[in-house]
PDB file of C-alpha atoms in Angstrom:
ATOM      1  CA  UNK A   1      27.164 -11.403  15.433  1.00 58.00           C
ATOM      2  CA  UNK A   2      26.665  -9.426  12.156  1.00 53.00           C
ATOM      3  CA  UNK A   3      24.321  -6.519  11.801  1.00 54.00           C
ATOM      4  CA  UNK A   4      21.578  -6.109   9.478  1.00 59.00           C
ATOM      5  CA  UNK A   5      20.335  -9.614   9.447  1.00 68.00           C
ATOM      6  CA  UNK A   6      17.625 -11.963  10.882  1.00 76.00           C
ATOM      7  CA  UNK A   7      16.611 -15.334  11.873  1.00 81.00           C
ATOM      8  CA  UNK A   8      13.786 -17.344  12.589  1.00 82.00           C
ATOM      9  CA  UNK A   9      13.822 -19.573  15.306  1.00 83.00           C
ATOM     10  CA  UNK A  10      11.334 -22.723  15.923  1.00 81.00           C
ATOM     11  CA  UNK A  11      11.715 -25.154  18.600  1.00 77.00           C
ATOM     12  CA  UNK A  12      10.297 -28.642  19.767  1.00 74.00           C
ATOM     13  CA  UNK A  13       9.453 -28.649  23.331  1.00 67.00           C
ATOM     14  CA  UNK A  14      12.366 -30.410  25.154  1.00 67.00           C
ATOM     15  CA  UNK A  15      14.176 -31.747  22.129  1.00 82.00           C
ATOM     16  CA  UNK A  16      15.658 -29.635  19.311  1.00 87.00           C
ATOM     17  CA  UNK A  17      16.152 -25.766  18.179  1.00 90.00           C
ATOM     18  CA  UNK A  18      15.454 -25.313  14.684  1.00 89.00           C
ATOM     19  CA  UNK A  19      17.377 -21.981  13.266  1.00 91.00           C
ATOM     20  CA  UNK A  20      15.718 -21.045   9.774  1.00 87.00           C
ATOM     21  CA  UNK A  21      17.536 -18.384   7.824  1.00 88.00           C
ATOM     22  CA  UNK A  22      15.731 -15.271   6.345  1.00 84.00           C
ATOM     23  CA  UNK A  23      16.280 -13.308   3.406  1.00 80.00           C
ATOM     24  CA  UNK A  24      14.445 -10.466   1.440  1.00 75.00           C
ATOM     25  CA  UNK A  25      12.408 -11.303  -1.653  1.00 75.00           C
ATOM     26  CA  UNK A  26      12.731  -8.792  -4.618  1.00 73.00           C
ATOM     27  CA  UNK A  27       9.711  -9.502  -6.377  1.00 72.00           C
ATOM     28  CA  UNK A  28       7.697  -8.663  -3.264  1.00 71.00           C
ATOM     29  CA  UNK A  29       9.140  -5.232  -2.724  1.00 74.00           C
ATOM     30  CA  UNK A  30      11.782  -7.054  -0.408  1.00 71.00           C
ATOM     31  CA  UNK A  31       9.252  -8.821   1.758  1.00 73.00           C
ATOM     32  CA  UNK A  32      11.079 -11.334   4.538  1.00 76.00           C
ATOM     33  CA  UNK A  33      10.872 -15.202   3.664  1.00 80.00           C
ATOM     34  CA  UNK A  34      12.352 -18.015   5.183  1.00 82.00           C
ATOM     35  CA  UNK A  35      15.064 -20.248   3.112  1.00 84.00           C
ATOM     36  CA  UNK A  36      16.838 -23.281   3.311  1.00 85.00           C
ATOM     37  CA  UNK A  37      18.820 -24.806   4.687  1.00 87.00           C
ATOM     38  CA  UNK A  38      17.225 -25.353   8.309  1.00 88.00           C
ATOM     39  CA  UNK A  39      19.716 -25.787  11.236  1.00 91.00           C
ATOM     40  CA  UNK A  40      19.305 -28.082  14.291  1.00 91.00           C
ATOM     41  CA  UNK A  41      20.564 -27.536  17.817  1.00 93.00           C
ATOM     42  CA  UNK A  42      19.890 -30.315  20.286  1.00 92.00           C
ATOM     43  CA  UNK A  43      18.577 -28.799  23.761  1.00 90.00           C
ATOM     44  CA  UNK A  44      19.794 -28.467  26.387  1.00 88.00           C
ATOM     45  CA  UNK A  45      22.599 -26.068  24.637  1.00 92.00           C
ATOM     46  CA  UNK A  46      25.360 -24.091  25.899  1.00 93.00           C
ATOM     47  CA  UNK A  47      25.555 -20.177  25.242  1.00 94.00           C
ATOM     48  CA  UNK A  48      28.645 -21.134  23.026  1.00 95.00           C
ATOM     49  CA  UNK A  49      26.897 -23.622  21.045  1.00 95.00           C
ATOM     50  CA  UNK A  50      23.855 -21.364  20.426  1.00 94.00           C
ATOM     51  CA  UNK A  51      26.191 -18.733  19.371  1.00 92.00           C
ATOM     52  CA  UNK A  52      27.793 -20.875  16.711  1.00 94.00           C
ATOM     53  CA  UNK A  53      24.585 -21.835  15.454  1.00 93.00           C
ATOM     54  CA  UNK A  54      23.178 -18.253  15.234  1.00 91.00           C
ATOM     55  CA  UNK A  55      26.408 -17.197  13.374  1.00 88.00           C
ATOM     56  CA  UNK A  56      26.127 -19.907  10.683  1.00 90.00           C
ATOM     57  CA  UNK A  57      22.547 -19.039  10.119  1.00 89.00           C
ATOM     58  CA  UNK A  58      23.127 -15.336  10.049  1.00 84.00           C
ATOM     59  CA  UNK A  59      25.738 -16.048   7.309  1.00 84.00           C
ATOM     60  CA  UNK A  60      23.220 -17.959   5.489  1.00 83.00           C
ATOM     61  CA  UNK A  61      20.911 -14.853   5.626  1.00 80.00           C
ATOM     62  CA  UNK A  62      23.475 -12.770   3.607  1.00 68.00           C
ATOM     63  CA  UNK A  63      24.361 -15.333   0.906  1.00 73.00           C
ATOM     64  CA  UNK A  64      20.678 -16.030  -0.414  1.00 70.00           C
ATOM     65  CA  UNK A  65      19.285 -14.178  -3.133  1.00 70.00           C
ATOM     66  CA  UNK A  66      15.625 -14.718  -3.581  1.00 70.00           C
ATOM     67  CA  UNK A  67      14.110 -13.212  -6.878  1.00 68.00           C
ATOM     68  CA  UNK A  68      10.895 -14.866  -6.716  1.00 69.00           C
ATOM     69  CA  UNK A  69       8.329 -15.974  -3.846  1.00 67.00           C
ATOM     70  CA  UNK A  70       8.229 -19.785  -3.463  1.00 70.00           C
ATOM     71  CA  UNK A  71       5.135 -21.366  -3.920  1.00 74.00           C
ATOM     72  CA  UNK A  72       3.689 -24.063  -1.848  1.00 72.00           C
ATOM     73  CA  UNK A  73       4.502 -24.383   1.794  1.00 74.00           C
ATOM     74  CA  UNK A  74       7.052 -22.668   4.067  1.00 80.00           C
ATOM     75  CA  UNK A  75      10.613 -23.840   4.363  1.00 83.00           C
ATOM     76  CA  UNK A  76       9.747 -25.199   8.176  1.00 81.00           C
ATOM     77  CA  UNK A  77       6.387 -26.942   6.909  1.00 81.00           C
ATOM     78  CA  UNK A  78       8.307 -28.722   4.084  1.00 82.00           C
ATOM     79  CA  UNK A  79      11.184 -29.605   6.741  1.00 79.00           C
ATOM     80  CA  UNK A  80       8.897 -31.228   9.384  1.00 79.00           C
ATOM     81  CA  UNK A  81       6.740 -32.905   6.721  1.00 81.00           C
ATOM     82  CA  UNK A  82       3.727 -30.625   7.461  1.00 81.00           C
ATOM     83  CA  UNK A  83       0.651 -30.439   5.063  1.00 82.00           C
ATOM     84  CA  UNK A  84      -0.475 -27.016   6.180  1.00 78.00           C
ATOM     85  CA  UNK A  85       0.775 -24.214   8.103  1.00 72.00           C
ATOM     86  CA  UNK A  86      -1.704 -24.695  10.709  1.00 75.00           C
ATOM     87  CA  UNK A  87       0.413 -27.843  11.764  1.00 77.00           C
ATOM     88  CA  UNK A  88       3.636 -26.020  12.175  1.00 76.00           C
ATOM     89  CA  UNK A  89       2.024 -23.403  14.297  1.00 70.00           C
ATOM     90  CA  UNK A  90       0.216 -25.886  16.517  1.00 73.00           C
ATOM     91  CA  UNK A  91       3.474 -27.856  17.118  1.00 74.00           C
ATOM     92  CA  UNK A  92       6.126 -25.439  17.124  1.00 76.00           C
ATOM     93  CA  UNK A  93       6.744 -22.088  19.444  1.00 74.00           C
ATOM     94  CA  UNK A  94       8.233 -19.394  17.418  1.00 76.00           C
ATOM     95  CA  UNK A  95      10.864 -16.639  17.900  1.00 82.00           C
ATOM     96  CA  UNK A  96      11.926 -14.541  15.440  1.00 83.00           C
ATOM     97  CA  UNK A  97      15.341 -12.255  15.622  1.00 87.00           C
ATOM     98  CA  UNK A  98      16.323  -9.249  13.857  1.00 83.00           C
ATOM     99  CA  UNK A  99      18.892  -6.425  14.136  1.00 82.00           C
ATOM    100  CA  UNK A 100      17.729  -2.843  14.686  1.00 81.00           C
ATOM    101  CA  UNK A 101      20.167  -0.401  13.643  1.00 80.00           C
ATOM    102  CA  UNK A 102      18.595   2.529  15.009  1.00 84.00           C
ATOM    103  CA  UNK A 103      18.780   1.177  18.567  1.00 85.00           C
ATOM    104  CA  UNK A 104      22.101  -1.064  18.060  1.00 86.00           C
ATOM    105  CA  UNK A 105      20.042  -3.538  19.658  1.00 87.00           C
ATOM    106  CA  UNK A 106      18.606  -7.116  18.699  1.00 87.00           C
ATOM    107  CA  UNK A 107      14.676  -7.287  18.364  1.00 86.00           C
ATOM    108  CA  UNK A 108      13.555 -10.705  19.650  1.00 85.00           C
ATOM    109  CA  UNK A 109       9.776 -11.673  19.315  1.00 81.00           C
ATOM    110  CA  UNK A 110       8.571 -14.584  21.383  1.00 74.00           C
ATOM    111  CA  UNK A 111       5.967 -16.099  23.702  1.00 60.00           C
ATOM    112  CA  UNK A 112       3.699 -16.967  20.855  1.00 56.00           C
ATOM    113  CA  UNK A 113       0.249 -17.697  21.664  1.00 56.00           C
ATOM    114  CA  UNK A 114      -1.787 -20.503  19.764  1.00 51.00           C
ATOM    115  CA  UNK A 115      -5.216 -18.774  19.405  1.00 46.00           C
ATOM    116  CA  UNK A 116      -8.360 -19.404  17.036  1.00 42.00           C
ATOM    117  CA  UNK A 117      -7.602 -20.158  13.739  1.00 43.00           C
ATOM    118  CA  UNK A 118      -3.977 -20.223  14.325  1.00 43.00           C
ATOM    119  CA  UNK A 119      -3.437 -16.376  14.532  1.00 45.00           C
ATOM    120  CA  UNK A 120      -0.315 -15.592  16.598  1.00 51.00           C
ATOM    121  CA  UNK A 121       0.200 -12.804  18.966  1.00 56.00           C
ATOM    122  CA  UNK A 122       3.957 -12.019  20.288  1.00 63.00           C
ATOM    123  CA  UNK A 123       5.746 -10.238  22.851  1.00 70.00           C
ATOM    124  CA  UNK A 124       8.677  -7.890  21.155  1.00 78.00           C
ATOM    125  CA  UNK A 125      11.684  -7.263  23.504  1.00 83.00           C
ATOM    126  CA  UNK A 126      14.931  -5.613  22.552  1.00 87.00           C
ATOM    127  CA  UNK A 127      18.036  -7.134  23.697  1.00 89.00           C
ATOM    128  CA  UNK A 128      21.910  -6.001  23.546  1.00 88.00           C
ATOM    129  CA  UNK A 129      24.334  -8.320  22.345  1.00 86.00           C
ATOM    130  CA  UNK A 130      25.908  -9.002  25.854  1.00 88.00           C
ATOM    131  CA  UNK A 131      22.595 -10.617  27.190  1.00 91.00           C
ATOM    132  CA  UNK A 132      21.277 -11.753  23.885  1.00 91.00           C
ATOM    133  CA  UNK A 133      22.481 -15.646  24.348  1.00 93.00           C
ATOM    134  CA  UNK A 134      21.442 -15.955  27.866  1.00 92.00           C
ATOM    135  CA  UNK A 135      18.017 -14.673  27.341  1.00 89.00           C
ATOM    136  CA  UNK A 136      17.163 -16.905  24.533  1.00 90.00           C
ATOM    137  CA  UNK A 137      18.431 -19.747  26.428  1.00 91.00           C
ATOM    138  CA  UNK A 138      16.003 -18.513  29.256  1.00 88.00           C
ATOM    139  CA  UNK A 139      13.146 -18.267  26.995  1.00 83.00           C
ATOM    140  CA  UNK A 140      13.716 -21.878  25.688  1.00 83.00           C
ATOM    141  CA  UNK A 141      13.944 -23.034  29.477  1.00 83.00           C
ATOM    142  CA  UNK A 142      10.491 -21.614  30.357  1.00 77.00           C
ATOM    143  CA  UNK A 143       8.899 -22.890  27.300  1.00 71.00           C
ATOM    144  CA  UNK A 144      10.635 -26.500  28.157  1.00 66.00           C
ATOM    145  CA  UNK A 145       8.719 -26.419  31.591  1.00 61.00           C
ATOM    146  CA  UNK A 146       5.540 -26.022  29.888  1.00 50.00           C
ATOM    147  CA  UNK A 147       3.841 -29.070  29.028  1.00 43.00           C
ATOM    148  CA  UNK A 148       1.341 -29.378  25.982  1.00 36.00           C
TER     149      UNK A 148
END
């Protein structure tokens, strides 16, 4: 996979993995924001299918240039028809994937817990490229076994 890129991932339990490309917004001092289009991957999936979708998502991260911060709801909120960010957080588990140049590993933040006022706490782990796909699939499998 390409280096220096990032991706957000949301998934509905037992159904679909949504991959959302991210890019830098220059007007906000290169803050990271989500951009269209959202990519879908039906679950369960194989490592090959996941790899292909991640490649597609990462390629979109590189091609988008954002000069101004978009107004309104996030890409995911618009995509699922949510009226507030709280609706997105309450329905979806979240993972975020970055590449760390210094460590030459992927940084995956996952195991988001929904708390009062919808603040999120996550666990950050570093994963090498060889184990990344199986690591993500294991997280998804663990989440699928948890019922709401």
